[in-house]
XYZ file of C-alpha atoms in Angstrom:
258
model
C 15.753 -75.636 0.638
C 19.140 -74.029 0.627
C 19.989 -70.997 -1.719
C 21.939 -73.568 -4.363
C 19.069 -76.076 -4.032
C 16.341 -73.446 -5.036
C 18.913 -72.410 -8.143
C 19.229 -76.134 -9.141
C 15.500 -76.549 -9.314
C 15.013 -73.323 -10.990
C 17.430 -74.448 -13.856
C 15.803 -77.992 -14.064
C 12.689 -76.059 -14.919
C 13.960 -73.652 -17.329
C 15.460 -76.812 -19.190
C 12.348 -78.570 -18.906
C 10.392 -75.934 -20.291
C 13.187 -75.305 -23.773
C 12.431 -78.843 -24.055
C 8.727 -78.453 -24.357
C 8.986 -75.629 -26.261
C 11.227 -77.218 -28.842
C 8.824 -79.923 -29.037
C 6.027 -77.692 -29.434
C 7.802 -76.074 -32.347
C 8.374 -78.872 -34.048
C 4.896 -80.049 -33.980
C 4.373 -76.874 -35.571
C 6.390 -76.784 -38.413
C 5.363 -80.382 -38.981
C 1.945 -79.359 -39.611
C 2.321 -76.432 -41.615
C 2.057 -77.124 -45.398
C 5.363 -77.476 -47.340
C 5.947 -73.965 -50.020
C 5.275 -74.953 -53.109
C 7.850 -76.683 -55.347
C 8.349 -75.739 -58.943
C 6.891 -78.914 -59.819
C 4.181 -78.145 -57.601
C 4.000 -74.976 -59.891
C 0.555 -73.881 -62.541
C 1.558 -73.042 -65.577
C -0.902 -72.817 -68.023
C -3.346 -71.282 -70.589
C -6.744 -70.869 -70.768
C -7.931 -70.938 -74.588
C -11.598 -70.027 -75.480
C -13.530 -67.645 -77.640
C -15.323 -64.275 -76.108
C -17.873 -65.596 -73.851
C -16.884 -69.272 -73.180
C -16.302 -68.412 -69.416
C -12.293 -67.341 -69.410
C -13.598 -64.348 -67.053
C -15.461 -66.571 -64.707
C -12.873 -69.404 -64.222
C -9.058 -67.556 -64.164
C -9.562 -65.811 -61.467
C -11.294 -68.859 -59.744
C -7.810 -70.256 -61.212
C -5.780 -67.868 -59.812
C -7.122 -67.981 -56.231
C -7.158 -71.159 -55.972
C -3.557 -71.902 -56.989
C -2.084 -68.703 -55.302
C -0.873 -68.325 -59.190
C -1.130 -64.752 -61.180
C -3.931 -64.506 -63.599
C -2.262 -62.663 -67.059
C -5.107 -61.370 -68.834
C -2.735 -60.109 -71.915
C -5.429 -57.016 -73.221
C -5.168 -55.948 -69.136
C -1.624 -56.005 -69.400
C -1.741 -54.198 -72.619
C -3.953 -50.794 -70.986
C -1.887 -50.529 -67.529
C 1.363 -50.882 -69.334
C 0.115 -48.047 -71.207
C -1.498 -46.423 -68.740
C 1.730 -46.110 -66.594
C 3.612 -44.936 -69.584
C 5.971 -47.877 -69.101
C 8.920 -48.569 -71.785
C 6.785 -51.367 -73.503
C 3.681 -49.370 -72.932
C 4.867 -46.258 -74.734
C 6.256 -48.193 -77.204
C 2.959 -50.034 -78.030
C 1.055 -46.687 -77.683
C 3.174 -45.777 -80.652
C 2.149 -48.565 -82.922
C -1.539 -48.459 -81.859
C -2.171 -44.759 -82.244
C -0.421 -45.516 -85.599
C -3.552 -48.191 -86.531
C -0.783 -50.673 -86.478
C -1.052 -54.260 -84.193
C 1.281 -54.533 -81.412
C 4.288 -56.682 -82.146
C 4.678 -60.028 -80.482
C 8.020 -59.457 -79.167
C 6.160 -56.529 -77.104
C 3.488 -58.801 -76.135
C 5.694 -61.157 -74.896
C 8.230 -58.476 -73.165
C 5.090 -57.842 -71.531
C 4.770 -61.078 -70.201
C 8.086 -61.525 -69.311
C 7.668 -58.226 -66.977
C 5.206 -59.705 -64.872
C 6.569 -62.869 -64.264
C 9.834 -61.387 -63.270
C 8.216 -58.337 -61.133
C 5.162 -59.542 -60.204
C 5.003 -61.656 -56.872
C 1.688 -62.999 -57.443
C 3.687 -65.042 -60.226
C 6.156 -67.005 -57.971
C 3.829 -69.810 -58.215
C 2.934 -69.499 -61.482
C 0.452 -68.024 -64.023
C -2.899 -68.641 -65.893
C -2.414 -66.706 -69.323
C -5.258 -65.335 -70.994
C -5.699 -63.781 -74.480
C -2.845 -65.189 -75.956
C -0.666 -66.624 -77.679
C -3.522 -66.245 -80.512
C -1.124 -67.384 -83.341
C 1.549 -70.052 -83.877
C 4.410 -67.537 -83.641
C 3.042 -66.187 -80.655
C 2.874 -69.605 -78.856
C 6.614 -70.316 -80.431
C 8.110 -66.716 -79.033
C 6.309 -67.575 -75.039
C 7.957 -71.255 -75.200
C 11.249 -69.264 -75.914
C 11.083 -66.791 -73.729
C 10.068 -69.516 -70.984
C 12.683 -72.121 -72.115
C 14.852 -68.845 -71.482
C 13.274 -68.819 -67.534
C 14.296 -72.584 -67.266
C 10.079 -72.967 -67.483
C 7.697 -74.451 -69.307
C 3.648 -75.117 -69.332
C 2.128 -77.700 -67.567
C -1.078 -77.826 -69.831
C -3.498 -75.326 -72.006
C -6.888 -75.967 -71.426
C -9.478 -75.093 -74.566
C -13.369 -74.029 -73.157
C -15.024 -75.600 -76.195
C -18.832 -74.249 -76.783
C -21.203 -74.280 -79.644
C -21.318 -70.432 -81.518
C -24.894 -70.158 -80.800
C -24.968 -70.654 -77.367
C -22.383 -68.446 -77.300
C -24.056 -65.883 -78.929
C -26.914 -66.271 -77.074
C -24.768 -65.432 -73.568
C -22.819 -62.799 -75.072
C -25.492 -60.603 -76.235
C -26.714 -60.577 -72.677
C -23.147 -59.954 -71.383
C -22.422 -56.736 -69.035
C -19.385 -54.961 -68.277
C -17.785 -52.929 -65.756
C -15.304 -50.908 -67.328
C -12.899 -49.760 -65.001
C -12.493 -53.044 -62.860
C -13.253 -55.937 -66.261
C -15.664 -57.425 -63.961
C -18.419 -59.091 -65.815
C -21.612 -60.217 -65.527
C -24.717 -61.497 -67.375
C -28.419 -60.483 -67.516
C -29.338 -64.027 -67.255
C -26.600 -66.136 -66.042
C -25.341 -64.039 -63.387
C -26.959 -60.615 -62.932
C -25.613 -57.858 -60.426
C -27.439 -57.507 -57.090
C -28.798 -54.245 -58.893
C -30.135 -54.002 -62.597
C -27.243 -52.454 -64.331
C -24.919 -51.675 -61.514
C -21.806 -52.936 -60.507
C -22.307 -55.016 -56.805
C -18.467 -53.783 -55.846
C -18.368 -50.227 -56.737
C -22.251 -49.338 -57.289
C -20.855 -47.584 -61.189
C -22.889 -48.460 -64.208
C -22.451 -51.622 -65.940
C -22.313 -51.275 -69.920
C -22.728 -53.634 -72.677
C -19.401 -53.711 -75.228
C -20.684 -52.067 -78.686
C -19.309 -55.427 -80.228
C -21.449 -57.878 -78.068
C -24.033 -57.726 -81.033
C -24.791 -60.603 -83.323
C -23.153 -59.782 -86.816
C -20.021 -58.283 -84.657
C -19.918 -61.902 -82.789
C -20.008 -64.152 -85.964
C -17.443 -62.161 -86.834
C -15.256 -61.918 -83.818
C -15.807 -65.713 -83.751
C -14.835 -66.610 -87.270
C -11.491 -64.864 -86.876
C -11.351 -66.726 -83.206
C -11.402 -70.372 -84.808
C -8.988 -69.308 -88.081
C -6.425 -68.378 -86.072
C -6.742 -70.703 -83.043
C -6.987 -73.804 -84.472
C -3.361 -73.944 -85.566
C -2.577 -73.012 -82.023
C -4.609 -75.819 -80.628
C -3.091 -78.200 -82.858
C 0.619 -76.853 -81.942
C 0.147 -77.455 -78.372
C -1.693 -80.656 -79.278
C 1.405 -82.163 -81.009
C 3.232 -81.439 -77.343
C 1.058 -83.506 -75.299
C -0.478 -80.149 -73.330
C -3.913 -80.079 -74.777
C -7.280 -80.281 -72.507
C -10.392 -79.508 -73.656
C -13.424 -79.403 -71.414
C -16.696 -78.556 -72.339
C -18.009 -74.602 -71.475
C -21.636 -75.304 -72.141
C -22.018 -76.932 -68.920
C -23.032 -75.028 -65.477
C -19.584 -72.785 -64.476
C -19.085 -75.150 -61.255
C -19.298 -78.046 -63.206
C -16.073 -77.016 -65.572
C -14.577 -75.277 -62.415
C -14.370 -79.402 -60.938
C -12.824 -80.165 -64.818
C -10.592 -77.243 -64.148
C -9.547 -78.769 -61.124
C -8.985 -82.302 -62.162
C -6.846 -81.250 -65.140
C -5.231 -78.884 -62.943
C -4.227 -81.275 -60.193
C -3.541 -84.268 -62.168
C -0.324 -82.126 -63.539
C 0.697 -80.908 -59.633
């Protein structure tokens, strides 16, 4: 094999080989899943009183849909905590005895899903809106994004039982992590399983605080339910039963609107 023959098989390979390789990419990008489109997008709120399961299933929520979970009291405490413009300003009003506004609640909001990347696919929203004015500011400010929800899903459960769980409810304070004497107990009595820091019980989680807690929780949500009701995003789903049974609820609801 001459010199130009040797060159001429050399290139044949080389060709035959960007061939292959093309191919092989191809293949590849074939079989990757497609990003998420903004239809494809969660949007959506998870309504419930203290102790219907919010803390169990948004973050179950959140992994599972690659969205940002927006727990709104959260929010609230880092904002403040990193002396931010809305968190100084809220620090104001609260050390004042005063509620913060809902224009700050929702600037809050607003902050994460525009600096947050956990939020590019969306959000589950947590704690609020807890009022009709609230919900009407959040559709504003989302119409404003070009967004809007996909559903709100309401964890409906009997006071009692409720009561019953809460009482037995323990906290980690730093972290929000929660757990449950009965239903789901640390690893060790009392500690938490990530950290190994004491676990506390909220001085609220007490019976006369709860009926309480829960009487103001139905005045003021109902006209919210209703609200979103009248828009066709309303989904309740029944908290009394075992968490992974209204995790597959979750789900169905979930991916019925993808």
């Amino acid at each position: 094999m001459t010199a130009q023959d040797e060159l001429e098989y050399l290139k044949s390979l080389v060709n035959q080989l960007n061939e292959k390789i093309s191919s092989l990419e191809a293949k590849a990008k074939a079989a990757v899943k497609p990003e998420k489109t903004p239809a494809q997008q969660l949007r959506t709120i998870l309504v419930g009183p203290p102790g219907a399961g919010k803390g169990t299933q948004a973050p179950r929520i959140r992994d599972e849909f690659c969205v940002c979970h927006l727990a709104t009291g959260d929010m609230l405490r880092e904002q403040v905590t990193q002396k931010t413009k809305l968190g100084v300003e809220a620090k104001k009003i609260m050390d004042a005895g005063g509620l913060v506004s809902d224009d700050i609640m929702v600037g809050m909001i607003k902050d994460q899903l525009e600096n947050n990347k956990a939020c590019k696919n969306g959000f589950v929203l947590d704690g609020f809106p807890r009022t009709v004015p609230q919900a009407e500011k959040l559709d504003a400010m989302l119409s404003d994004r070009k967004e809007k929800l996909d559903s709100v899903v309401q964890l409906v459960i009997d006071d009692q039982l409720l009561i019953s769980r809460i009482t037995g409810r323990l906290i980690h304070p730093s972290s929000g992590r929660t757990y449950h004497r009965e239903f789901n107990p640390p690893k060790k009595a009392n500690v938490d399983d990530v950290t190994g820091e004491p676990l506390v019980q909220r001085s609220d989680d007490n019976v006369e605080a709860l009926t309480k807690r829960l009487k103001v929780f139905h005045s003021q949500t109902g006209p919210v339910v209703d609200y979103y009701k009248n828009k066709g995003l309303w989904h309740p789903i029944d908290a009394a039963q075992a968490p992974s049974v209204v995790w597959d609820n979750l789900r169905q609801v979930f991916t019925k609107k993808s």
